[in-house]
Amino acid sequence: MNNITSGIFFMLASSFGFALMNGFAKALSTERIPAMENVFFRSSVMVLIVLLIYVYNYSTHKPKKNYKKGGWGKLFIRVVMGGLAMLSIFYNIATIPLGTAIAFAQSVPIYAVLMGALFLKERLSIGIIIATIIGFIGILLISNPDFNGIRFVNVCIGIFSGISMAVAFVTLRSLKPYFDNLFLILAFGVGTTLLGLLGMFIPIHGVGGFVMPNTWECLLIIGMGISGTIGQHFLNKAYIIAPVGIVSPIDYSRIIFSLLIGIILGDELPHFMNIVGIGLIIFSGLLIAMPALLEDLRKLRKNGQ
């Protein structure tokens, strides 16, 4: 299996792992666990797993790469925005169909394009502008209460989840010269664990508060943490061994996996216009990723791979 095939396989495994994690979160929400508590348990289990890997790796061999000093301010922004994105996604997972909640979250490229144009002064091609418009049409279709009964608060939270995740990803890209990937995962897990812990003292029904989990809920929590860690592990592996432009579009399979898992867990079959909206978001993301995909394919052909 060459690197390209392996990268695609790893990204599919990552998407399924994250979709499974969201399925466990959905099951926990129906079992009365608030969103903040979900964030806490998901992150704390991930921290325990990653910490064990981190200690093992650094006890067996010393890191060879020298990293730049600093980057802590950017890391703080990445952790906070990523944590708020996770909370937003978990709240929507608990209150609307799973596939729709993840479609909102997967609209990240749309907002990343706008941030690049507004803050980084990046020039947008006609194709990217059209793709962004298509993506917004998809968001409007899955947001329309006449089609699927989604409340306005879910729409706002869904849009915020995409925006905050876009900020987190843009910041993450700038952190590579300062920290290794495993430390970034660990820092994110520690930060979101603290965010979830603090949030459990917020007495808002469905968001804050603490409910002592029973045995079944503990099993769901463990499953959520393990599947989320697996998803993150394969995501890193995919980006390490294969070109970003080729593997990143594969992540949209997460929406499909989430739709199927949601239906298994009792979500209603999506309305036709809901399906069209999700399809447009996926299509928009693929169009936005197309230049990077074509560039990576050109490099592969040039190198004879």
PDB file of C-alpha atoms in Angstrom:
ATOM      1  CA  MET A   1       0.000   0.000   0.000  1.00  0.00           C
ATOM      2  CA  ASN A   2       1.593   3.306  -1.093  1.00  0.00           C
ATOM      3  CA  ASN A   3       1.477   6.537   0.897  1.00  0.00           C
ATOM      4  CA  ILE A   4      -1.459   7.996  -1.028  1.00  0.00           C
ATOM      5  CA  THR A   5      -3.632   4.911  -0.530  1.00  0.00           C
ATOM      6  CA  SER A   6      -2.592   4.696   3.122  1.00  0.00           C
ATOM      7  CA  GLY A   7      -3.369   8.379   3.644  1.00  0.00           C
ATOM      8  CA  ILE A   8      -6.856   7.981   2.181  1.00  0.00           C
ATOM      9  CA  PHE A   9      -7.458   4.895   4.326  1.00  0.00           C
ATOM     10  CA  PHE A  10      -6.235   6.712   7.457  1.00  0.00           C
ATOM     11  CA  MET A  11      -8.505   9.690   6.744  1.00  0.00           C
ATOM     12  CA  LEU A  12     -11.504   7.377   6.293  1.00  0.00           C
ATOM     13  CA  ALA A  13     -10.598   5.689   9.594  1.00  0.00           C
ATOM     14  CA  SER A  14     -10.287   9.121  11.219  1.00  0.00           C
ATOM     15  CA  SER A  15     -13.677  10.252   9.897  1.00  0.00           C
ATOM     16  CA  PHE A  16     -15.330   7.069  11.142  1.00  0.00           C
ATOM     17  CA  GLY A  17     -13.621   7.404  14.526  1.00  0.00           C
ATOM     18  CA  PHE A  18     -14.866  10.970  14.970  1.00  0.00           C
ATOM     19  CA  ALA A  19     -18.354  10.031  13.738  1.00  0.00           C
ATOM     20  CA  LEU A  20     -18.407   7.173  16.256  1.00  0.00           C
ATOM     21  CA  MET A  21     -17.272   9.592  18.980  1.00  0.00           C
ATOM     22  CA  ASN A  22     -20.164  11.897  18.090  1.00  0.00           C
ATOM     23  CA  GLY A  23     -22.516   8.909  18.170  1.00  0.00           C
ATOM     24  CA  PHE A  24     -21.400   8.111  21.724  1.00  0.00           C
ATOM     25  CA  ALA A  25     -21.929  11.798  22.606  1.00  0.00           C
ATOM     26  CA  LYS A  26     -25.425  11.609  21.124  1.00  0.00           C
ATOM     27  CA  ALA A  27     -26.213   8.508  23.168  1.00  0.00           C
ATOM     28  CA  LEU A  28     -24.867  10.176  26.308  1.00  0.00           C
ATOM     29  CA  SER A  29     -27.001  13.261  25.701  1.00  0.00           C
ATOM     30  CA  THR A  30     -30.134  11.165  25.489  1.00  0.00           C
ATOM     31  CA  GLU A  31     -28.998   9.548  28.732  1.00  0.00           C
ATOM     32  CA  ARG A  32     -29.215  12.993  30.466  1.00  0.00           C
ATOM     33  CA  ILE A  33     -25.506  13.968  30.493  1.00  0.00           C
ATOM     34  CA  PRO A  34     -25.068  17.761  29.872  1.00  0.00           C
ATOM     35  CA  ALA A  35     -22.906  19.053  27.002  1.00  0.00           C
ATOM     36  CA  MET A  36     -20.186  20.490  29.282  1.00  0.00           C
ATOM     37  CA  GLU A  37     -19.872  17.176  31.081  1.00  0.00           C
ATOM     38  CA  ASN A  38     -19.544  15.462  27.704  1.00  0.00           C
ATOM     39  CA  VAL A  39     -16.707  17.831  26.817  1.00  0.00           C
ATOM     40  CA  PHE A  40     -15.004  17.102  30.135  1.00  0.00           C
ATOM     41  CA  PHE A  41     -15.230  13.323  29.879  1.00  0.00           C
ATOM     42  CA  ARG A  42     -14.329  13.197  26.182  1.00  0.00           C
ATOM     43  CA  SER A  43     -11.234  15.328  26.765  1.00  0.00           C
ATOM     44  CA  SER A  44     -10.102  13.750  30.038  1.00  0.00           C
ATOM     45  CA  VAL A  45     -10.135  10.223  28.580  1.00  0.00           C
ATOM     46  CA  MET A  46      -8.186  11.507  25.566  1.00  0.00           C
ATOM     47  CA  VAL A  47      -5.646  13.202  27.861  1.00  0.00           C
ATOM     48  CA  LEU A  48      -5.031   9.953  29.771  1.00  0.00           C
ATOM     49  CA  ILE A  49      -4.466   8.007  26.554  1.00  0.00           C
ATOM     50  CA  VAL A  50      -2.266  10.651  24.904  1.00  0.00           C
ATOM     51  CA  LEU A  51      -0.290  11.240  28.112  1.00  0.00           C
ATOM     52  CA  LEU A  52       0.613   7.566  28.273  1.00  0.00           C
ATOM     53  CA  ILE A  53       1.747   7.641  24.638  1.00  0.00           C
ATOM     54  CA  TYR A  54       3.617  10.903  25.214  1.00  0.00           C
ATOM     55  CA  VAL A  55       5.497   9.575  28.254  1.00  0.00           C
ATOM     56  CA  TYR A  56       6.340   6.320  26.450  1.00  0.00           C
ATOM     57  CA  ASN A  57       7.636   8.093  23.329  1.00  0.00           C
ATOM     58  CA  TYR A  58       9.816  10.527  25.241  1.00  0.00           C
ATOM     59  CA  SER A  59      11.172   7.846  27.571  1.00  0.00           C
ATOM     60  CA  THR A  60      12.282   5.619  24.697  1.00  0.00           C
ATOM     61  CA  HIS A  61      13.791   8.246  22.400  1.00  0.00           C
ATOM     62  CA  LYS A  62      14.517  11.939  22.603  1.00  0.00           C
ATOM     63  CA  PRO A  63      12.951  14.285  20.062  1.00  0.00           C
ATOM     64  CA  LYS A  64      15.341  15.189  17.238  1.00  0.00           C
ATOM     65  CA  LYS A  65      13.696  18.350  15.937  1.00  0.00           C
ATOM     66  CA  ASN A  66      14.452  21.706  17.536  1.00  0.00           C
ATOM     67  CA  TYR A  67      11.376  23.907  17.806  1.00  0.00           C
ATOM     68  CA  LYS A  68      11.159  27.682  17.950  1.00  0.00           C
ATOM     69  CA  LYS A  69      10.516  29.355  21.291  1.00  0.00           C
ATOM     70  CA  GLY A  70       7.174  30.990  21.976  1.00  0.00           C
ATOM     71  CA  GLY A  71       3.821  30.234  20.374  1.00  0.00           C
ATOM     72  CA  TRP A  72       1.974  30.039  23.693  1.00  0.00           C
ATOM     73  CA  GLY A  73      -0.456  32.836  22.846  1.00  0.00           C
ATOM     74  CA  LYS A  74      -1.446  31.126  19.605  1.00  0.00           C
ATOM     75  CA  LEU A  75      -1.734  27.824  21.443  1.00  0.00           C
ATOM     76  CA  PHE A  76      -4.106  29.455  23.955  1.00  0.00           C
ATOM     77  CA  ILE A  77      -6.324  30.740  21.109  1.00  0.00           C
ATOM     78  CA  ARG A  78      -6.291  27.286  19.472  1.00  0.00           C
ATOM     79  CA  VAL A  79      -7.309  25.567  22.722  1.00  0.00           C
ATOM     80  CA  VAL A  80     -10.059  28.060  23.626  1.00  0.00           C
ATOM     81  CA  MET A  81     -11.596  28.239  20.147  1.00  0.00           C
ATOM     82  CA  GLY A  82     -11.292  24.487  19.659  1.00  0.00           C
ATOM     83  CA  GLY A  83     -12.931  23.906  23.050  1.00  0.00           C
ATOM     84  CA  LEU A  84     -15.809  26.271  22.249  1.00  0.00           C
ATOM     85  CA  ALA A  85     -16.231  24.531  18.890  1.00  0.00           C
ATOM     86  CA  MET A  86     -16.399  21.151  20.643  1.00  0.00           C
ATOM     87  CA  LEU A  87     -18.980  22.455  23.126  1.00  0.00           C
ATOM     88  CA  SER A  88     -21.090  23.911  20.300  1.00  0.00           C
ATOM     89  CA  ILE A  89     -20.976  20.657  18.362  1.00  0.00           C
ATOM     90  CA  PHE A  90     -21.885  18.585  21.432  1.00  0.00           C
ATOM     91  CA  TYR A  91     -24.839  20.871  22.205  1.00  0.00           C
ATOM     92  CA  ASN A  92     -26.170  20.519  18.665  1.00  0.00           C
ATOM     93  CA  ILE A  93     -25.528  16.769  18.700  1.00  0.00           C
ATOM     94  CA  ALA A  94     -27.776  16.566  21.760  1.00  0.00           C
ATOM     95  CA  THR A  95     -30.594  18.677  20.318  1.00  0.00           C
ATOM     96  CA  ILE A  96     -30.743  18.119  16.531  1.00  0.00           C
ATOM     97  CA  PRO A  97     -30.088  15.171  14.174  1.00  0.00           C
ATOM     98  CA  LEU A  98     -26.479  14.018  14.264  1.00  0.00           C
ATOM     99  CA  GLY A  99     -25.816  14.383  10.531  1.00  0.00           C
ATOM    100  CA  THR A 100     -27.089  17.975  10.505  1.00  0.00           C
ATOM    101  CA  ALA A 101     -24.989  18.919  13.547  1.00  0.00           C
ATOM    102  CA  ILE A 102     -21.841  17.563  11.884  1.00  0.00           C
ATOM    103  CA  ALA A 103     -22.718  19.239   8.562  1.00  0.00           C
ATOM    104  CA  PHE A 104     -22.683  22.583  10.382  1.00  0.00           C
ATOM    105  CA  ALA A 105     -19.297  21.721  11.889  1.00  0.00           C
ATOM    106  CA  GLN A 106     -17.856  20.557   8.552  1.00  0.00           C
ATOM    107  CA  SER A 107     -18.560  23.940   6.972  1.00  0.00           C
ATOM    108  CA  VAL A 108     -15.130  25.045   8.238  1.00  0.00           C
ATOM    109  CA  PRO A 109     -13.574  25.655   4.755  1.00  0.00           C
ATOM    110  CA  ILE A 110     -16.278  28.200   3.950  1.00  0.00           C
ATOM    111  CA  TYR A 111     -15.353  30.361   6.945  1.00  0.00           C
ATOM    112  CA  ALA A 112     -11.631  29.716   6.500  1.00  0.00           C
ATOM    113  CA  VAL A 113     -11.875  31.201   2.990  1.00  0.00           C
ATOM    114  CA  LEU A 114     -13.567  34.329   4.334  1.00  0.00           C
ATOM    115  CA  MET A 115     -11.011  34.700   7.145  1.00  0.00           C
ATOM    116  CA  GLY A 116      -8.171  34.382   4.659  1.00  0.00           C
ATOM    117  CA  ALA A 117      -9.690  37.128   2.503  1.00  0.00           C
ATOM    118  CA  LEU A 118     -10.526  39.477   5.382  1.00  0.00           C
ATOM    119  CA  PHE A 119      -7.539  39.075   7.701  1.00  0.00           C
ATOM    120  CA  LEU A 120      -4.757  37.628   5.547  1.00  0.00           C
ATOM    121  CA  LYS A 121      -5.672  39.632   2.416  1.00  0.00           C
ATOM    122  CA  GLU A 122      -5.677  36.455   0.316  1.00  0.00           C
ATOM    123  CA  ARG A 123      -7.003  36.852  -3.214  1.00  0.00           C
ATOM    124  CA  LEU A 124      -9.987  34.689  -4.083  1.00  0.00           C
ATOM    125  CA  SER A 125     -10.498  33.118  -7.475  1.00  0.00           C
ATOM    126  CA  ILE A 126     -13.898  33.044  -9.147  1.00  0.00           C
ATOM    127  CA  GLY A 127     -14.093  29.304  -8.459  1.00  0.00           C
ATOM    128  CA  ILE A 128     -13.503  29.774  -4.727  1.00  0.00           C
ATOM    129  CA  ILE A 129     -16.098  32.571  -4.565  1.00  0.00           C
ATOM    130  CA  ILE A 130     -18.673  30.355  -6.312  1.00  0.00           C
ATOM    131  CA  ALA A 131     -17.828  27.430  -4.013  1.00  0.00           C
ATOM    132  CA  THR A 132     -18.273  29.659  -0.946  1.00  0.00           C
ATOM    133  CA  ILE A 133     -21.674  30.864  -2.171  1.00  0.00           C
ATOM    134  CA  ILE A 134     -22.738  27.251  -2.795  1.00  0.00           C
ATOM    135  CA  GLY A 135     -21.668  26.368   0.737  1.00  0.00           C
ATOM    136  CA  PHE A 136     -23.722  29.188   2.237  1.00  0.00           C
ATOM    137  CA  ILE A 137     -26.758  28.058   0.257  1.00  0.00           C
ATOM    138  CA  GLY A 138     -26.255  24.605   1.775  1.00  0.00           C
ATOM    139  CA  ILE A 139     -26.115  26.140   5.261  1.00  0.00           C
ATOM    140  CA  LEU A 140     -29.353  28.046   4.573  1.00  0.00           C
ATOM    141  CA  LEU A 141     -31.092  24.858   3.443  1.00  0.00           C
ATOM    142  CA  ILE A 142     -30.179  22.860   6.554  1.00  0.00           C
ATOM    143  CA  SER A 143     -31.006  25.886   8.738  1.00  0.00           C
ATOM    144  CA  ASN A 144     -34.514  26.559   7.424  1.00  0.00           C
ATOM    145  CA  PRO A 145     -37.046  25.644  10.142  1.00  0.00           C
ATOM    146  CA  ASP A 146     -39.756  25.197   7.495  1.00  0.00           C
ATOM    147  CA  PHE A 147     -37.897  22.111   6.300  1.00  0.00           C
ATOM    148  CA  ASN A 148     -36.624  20.405   9.447  1.00  0.00           C
ATOM    149  CA  GLY A 149     -37.816  22.239  12.552  1.00  0.00           C
ATOM    150  CA  ILE A 150     -34.322  23.282  13.684  1.00  0.00           C
ATOM    151  CA  ARG A 151     -34.484  26.086  16.233  1.00  0.00           C
ATOM    152  CA  PHE A 152     -32.785  29.417  15.592  1.00  0.00           C
ATOM    153  CA  VAL A 153     -30.433  28.838  18.532  1.00  0.00           C
ATOM    154  CA  ASN A 154     -29.200  25.618  16.892  1.00  0.00           C
ATOM    155  CA  VAL A 155     -28.529  27.509  13.678  1.00  0.00           C
ATOM    156  CA  CYS A 156     -26.508  30.170  15.528  1.00  0.00           C
ATOM    157  CA  ILE A 157     -24.582  27.538  17.484  1.00  0.00           C
ATOM    158  CA  GLY A 158     -23.983  25.504  14.315  1.00  0.00           C
ATOM    159  CA  ILE A 159     -22.569  28.508  12.474  1.00  0.00           C
ATOM    160  CA  PHE A 160     -20.456  29.409  15.509  1.00  0.00           C
ATOM    161  CA  SER A 161     -19.078  25.852  15.642  1.00  0.00           C
ATOM    162  CA  GLY A 162     -17.849  26.188  12.060  1.00  0.00           C
ATOM    163  CA  ILE A 163     -16.354  29.650  12.607  1.00  0.00           C
ATOM    164  CA  SER A 164     -14.603  28.775  15.879  1.00  0.00           C
ATOM    165  CA  MET A 165     -13.218  25.554  14.420  1.00  0.00           C
ATOM    166  CA  ALA A 166     -11.920  27.489  11.408  1.00  0.00           C
ATOM    167  CA  VAL A 167     -10.079  29.864  13.775  1.00  0.00           C
ATOM    168  CA  ALA A 168      -8.679  26.875  15.679  1.00  0.00           C
ATOM    169  CA  PHE A 169      -7.451  25.196  12.484  1.00  0.00           C
ATOM    170  CA  VAL A 170      -5.898  28.370  11.076  1.00  0.00           C
ATOM    171  CA  THR A 171      -4.091  28.891  14.389  1.00  0.00           C
ATOM    172  CA  LEU A 172      -3.022  25.239  14.502  1.00  0.00           C
ATOM    173  CA  ARG A 173      -1.282  25.590  11.156  1.00  0.00           C
ATOM    174  CA  SER A 174       0.898  28.393  12.559  1.00  0.00           C
ATOM    175  CA  LEU A 175       1.901  26.313  15.608  1.00  0.00           C
ATOM    176  CA  LYS A 176       3.899  23.644  13.751  1.00  0.00           C
ATOM    177  CA  PRO A 177       7.245  25.490  14.134  1.00  0.00           C
ATOM    178  CA  TYR A 178       6.751  25.697  17.927  1.00  0.00           C
ATOM    179  CA  PHE A 179       5.381  22.325  19.121  1.00  0.00           C
ATOM    180  CA  ASP A 180       5.181  18.716  17.958  1.00  0.00           C
ATOM    181  CA  ASN A 181       1.832  17.180  17.018  1.00  0.00           C
ATOM    182  CA  LEU A 182       1.520  14.983  20.098  1.00  0.00           C
ATOM    183  CA  PHE A 183       2.064  17.926  22.432  1.00  0.00           C
ATOM    184  CA  LEU A 184      -0.557  19.952  20.533  1.00  0.00           C
ATOM    185  CA  ILE A 185      -3.084  17.136  20.991  1.00  0.00           C
ATOM    186  CA  LEU A 186      -2.189  16.873  24.680  1.00  0.00           C
ATOM    187  CA  ALA A 187      -2.444  20.646  25.220  1.00  0.00           C
ATOM    188  CA  PHE A 188      -5.808  20.743  23.468  1.00  0.00           C
ATOM    189  CA  GLY A 189      -7.067  17.861  25.607  1.00  0.00           C
ATOM    190  CA  VAL A 190      -5.902  19.475  28.855  1.00  0.00           C
ATOM    191  CA  GLY A 191      -7.434  22.819  27.888  1.00  0.00           C
ATOM    192  CA  THR A 192     -10.807  21.386  26.902  1.00  0.00           C
ATOM    193  CA  THR A 193     -10.841  19.211  30.038  1.00  0.00           C
ATOM    194  CA  LEU A 194     -10.472  22.361  32.151  1.00  0.00           C
ATOM    195  CA  LEU A 195     -13.102  24.135  30.035  1.00  0.00           C
ATOM    196  CA  GLY A 196     -15.543  21.274  30.559  1.00  0.00           C
ATOM    197  CA  LEU A 197     -14.756  21.148  34.278  1.00  0.00           C
ATOM    198  CA  LEU A 198     -15.431  24.870  34.707  1.00  0.00           C
ATOM    199  CA  GLY A 199     -18.523  24.654  32.542  1.00  0.00           C
ATOM    200  CA  MET A 200     -20.063  21.994  34.734  1.00  0.00           C
ATOM    201  CA  PHE A 201     -20.618  24.709  37.351  1.00  0.00           C
ATOM    202  CA  ILE A 202     -22.847  26.648  34.928  1.00  0.00           C
ATOM    203  CA  PRO A 203     -26.452  25.847  35.940  1.00  0.00           C
ATOM    204  CA  ILE A 204     -27.924  25.825  32.415  1.00  0.00           C
ATOM    205  CA  HIS A 205     -30.055  22.802  31.568  1.00  0.00           C
ATOM    206  CA  GLY A 206     -28.537  20.755  28.757  1.00  0.00           C
ATOM    207  CA  VAL A 207     -25.263  22.724  28.837  1.00  0.00           C
ATOM    208  CA  GLY A 208     -23.818  22.913  32.371  1.00  0.00           C
ATOM    209  CA  GLY A 209     -24.253  21.049  35.607  1.00  0.00           C
ATOM    210  CA  PHE A 210     -23.057  17.635  36.692  1.00  0.00           C
ATOM    211  CA  VAL A 211     -24.888  14.313  36.564  1.00  0.00           C
ATOM    212  CA  MET A 212     -23.229  11.275  38.149  1.00  0.00           C
ATOM    213  CA  PRO A 213     -22.942   8.726  35.325  1.00  0.00           C
ATOM    214  CA  ASN A 214     -24.160   5.192  35.886  1.00  0.00           C
ATOM    215  CA  THR A 215     -22.356   2.055  34.683  1.00  0.00           C
ATOM    216  CA  TRP A 216     -23.831   2.201  31.165  1.00  0.00           C
ATOM    217  CA  GLU A 217     -22.979   5.880  30.818  1.00  0.00           C
ATOM    218  CA  CYS A 218     -19.419   5.200  31.987  1.00  0.00           C
ATOM    219  CA  LEU A 219     -19.054   2.680  29.167  1.00  0.00           C
ATOM    220  CA  LEU A 220     -20.341   5.266  26.697  1.00  0.00           C
ATOM    221  CA  ILE A 221     -17.861   7.820  28.086  1.00  0.00           C
ATOM    222  CA  ILE A 222     -14.969   5.395  27.642  1.00  0.00           C
ATOM    223  CA  GLY A 223     -16.140   4.629  24.103  1.00  0.00           C
ATOM    224  CA  MET A 224     -16.363   8.351  23.319  1.00  0.00           C
ATOM    225  CA  GLY A 225     -12.841   9.007  24.572  1.00  0.00           C
ATOM    226  CA  ILE A 226     -11.286   6.022  22.797  1.00  0.00           C
ATOM    227  CA  SER A 227     -13.022   6.647  19.457  1.00  0.00           C
ATOM    228  CA  GLY A 228     -12.119  10.352  19.595  1.00  0.00           C
ATOM    229  CA  THR A 229      -8.477   9.521  20.274  1.00  0.00           C
ATOM    230  CA  ILE A 230      -8.470   7.009  17.405  1.00  0.00           C
ATOM    231  CA  GLY A 231      -9.960   9.637  15.122  1.00  0.00           C
ATOM    232  CA  GLN A 232      -7.268  12.162  16.099  1.00  0.00           C
ATOM    233  CA  HIS A 233      -4.504   9.560  15.722  1.00  0.00           C
ATOM    234  CA  PHE A 234      -5.490   8.590  12.179  1.00  0.00           C
ATOM    235  CA  LEU A 235      -6.077  12.237  11.253  1.00  0.00           C
ATOM    236  CA  ASN A 236      -2.460  13.041  12.156  1.00  0.00           C
ATOM    237  CA  LYS A 237      -1.155   9.961  10.321  1.00  0.00           C
ATOM    238  CA  ALA A 238      -3.115  10.875   7.187  1.00  0.00           C
ATOM    239  CA  TYR A 239      -1.674  14.395   7.085  1.00  0.00           C
ATOM    240  CA  ILE A 240       1.840  13.157   7.838  1.00  0.00           C
ATOM    241  CA  ILE A 241       2.193  10.553   5.073  1.00  0.00           C
ATOM    242  CA  ALA A 242       0.023  11.961   2.267  1.00  0.00           C
ATOM    243  CA  PRO A 243      -0.468  15.360   0.600  1.00  0.00           C
ATOM    244  CA  VAL A 244      -3.001  17.558   2.386  1.00  0.00           C
ATOM    245  CA  GLY A 245      -4.868  18.393  -0.810  1.00  0.00           C
ATOM    246  CA  ILE A 246      -5.583  14.723  -1.469  1.00  0.00           C
ATOM    247  CA  VAL A 247      -6.606  13.506   1.985  1.00  0.00           C
ATOM    248  CA  SER A 248      -8.465  16.543   3.355  1.00  0.00           C
ATOM    249  CA  PRO A 249     -11.553  16.172   1.091  1.00  0.00           C
ATOM    250  CA  ILE A 250     -11.962  12.601   2.375  1.00  0.00           C
ATOM    251  CA  ASP A 251     -12.876  14.044   5.784  1.00  0.00           C
ATOM    252  CA  TYR A 252     -16.323  14.945   4.421  1.00  0.00           C
ATOM    253  CA  SER A 253     -17.170  11.257   4.726  1.00  0.00           C
ATOM    254  CA  ARG A 254     -17.623  12.121   8.425  1.00  0.00           C
ATOM    255  CA  ILE A 255     -20.997  13.657   7.534  1.00  0.00           C
ATOM    256  CA  ILE A 256     -22.130  10.454   5.806  1.00  0.00           C
ATOM    257  CA  PHE A 257     -20.969   8.272   8.700  1.00  0.00           C
ATOM    258  CA  SER A 258     -22.707  10.617  11.158  1.00  0.00           C
ATOM    259  CA  LEU A 259     -25.983  10.517   9.202  1.00  0.00           C
ATOM    260  CA  LEU A 260     -25.979   6.709   9.292  1.00  0.00           C
ATOM    261  CA  ILE A 261     -25.017   6.504  12.986  1.00  0.00           C
ATOM    262  CA  GLY A 262     -27.663   9.109  13.836  1.00  0.00           C
ATOM    263  CA  ILE A 263     -30.368   7.097  12.081  1.00  0.00           C
ATOM    264  CA  ILE A 264     -29.244   3.976  13.955  1.00  0.00           C
ATOM    265  CA  LEU A 265     -29.573   5.936  17.210  1.00  0.00           C
ATOM    266  CA  GLY A 266     -33.112   7.031  16.378  1.00  0.00           C
ATOM    267  CA  ASP A 267     -32.802  10.242  14.339  1.00  0.00           C
ATOM    268  CA  GLU A 268     -35.539  10.758  11.778  1.00  0.00           C
ATOM    269  CA  LEU A 269     -34.665  10.263   8.135  1.00  0.00           C
ATOM    270  CA  PRO A 270     -33.421  13.612   6.801  1.00  0.00           C
ATOM    271  CA  HIS A 271     -35.810  15.737   4.748  1.00  0.00           C
ATOM    272  CA  PHE A 272     -35.056  16.035   1.023  1.00  0.00           C
ATOM    273  CA  MET A 273     -34.026  19.689   1.315  1.00  0.00           C
ATOM    274  CA  ASN A 274     -31.846  18.800   4.295  1.00  0.00           C
ATOM    275  CA  ILE A 275     -30.046  16.216   2.152  1.00  0.00           C
ATOM    276  CA  VAL A 276     -29.625  18.794  -0.627  1.00  0.00           C
ATOM    277  CA  GLY A 277     -28.146  21.291   1.865  1.00  0.00           C
ATOM    278  CA  ILE A 278     -25.690  18.729   3.243  1.00  0.00           C
ATOM    279  CA  GLY A 279     -24.767  17.756  -0.319  1.00  0.00           C
ATOM    280  CA  LEU A 280     -24.071  21.396  -1.217  1.00  0.00           C
ATOM    281  CA  ILE A 281     -21.828  21.831   1.843  1.00  0.00           C
ATOM    282  CA  ILE A 282     -19.844  18.736   0.844  1.00  0.00           C
ATOM    283  CA  PHE A 283     -19.675  19.914  -2.785  1.00  0.00           C
ATOM    284  CA  SER A 284     -18.554  23.374  -1.685  1.00  0.00           C
ATOM    285  CA  GLY A 285     -15.772  21.929   0.470  1.00  0.00           C
ATOM    286  CA  LEU A 286     -14.572  19.727  -2.377  1.00  0.00           C
ATOM    287  CA  LEU A 287     -14.490  22.715  -4.747  1.00  0.00           C
ATOM    288  CA  ILE A 288     -12.518  24.777  -2.235  1.00  0.00           C
ATOM    289  CA  ALA A 289     -10.069  21.878  -1.825  1.00  0.00           C
ATOM    290  CA  MET A 290      -9.791  21.316  -5.590  1.00  0.00           C
ATOM    291  CA  PRO A 291      -6.819  23.681  -6.262  1.00  0.00           C
ATOM    292  CA  ALA A 292      -4.739  22.004  -3.541  1.00  0.00           C
ATOM    293  CA  LEU A 293      -5.780  18.570  -4.830  1.00  0.00           C
ATOM    294  CA  LEU A 294      -4.768  19.391  -8.417  1.00  0.00           C
ATOM    295  CA  GLU A 295      -1.461  20.875  -7.239  1.00  0.00           C
ATOM    296  CA  ASP A 296      -0.615  17.785  -5.183  1.00  0.00           C
ATOM    297  CA  LEU A 297      -1.528  15.502  -8.094  1.00  0.00           C
ATOM    298  CA  ARG A 298       0.690  17.567 -10.407  1.00  0.00           C
ATOM    299  CA  LYS A 299       3.620  17.193  -7.993  1.00  0.00           C
ATOM    300  CA  LEU A 300       3.023  13.439  -7.750  1.00  0.00           C
ATOM    301  CA  ARG A 301       3.030  13.067 -11.533  1.00  0.00           C
ATOM    302  CA  LYS A 302       6.193  15.182 -11.759  1.00  0.00           C
ATOM    303  CA  ASN A 303       7.926  12.970  -9.191  1.00  0.00           C
ATOM    304  CA  GLY A 304       6.739   9.823 -10.970  1.00  0.00           C
ATOM    305  CA  GLN A 305       4.673   8.506  -8.028  1.00  0.00           C
TER     306      GLN A 305
END
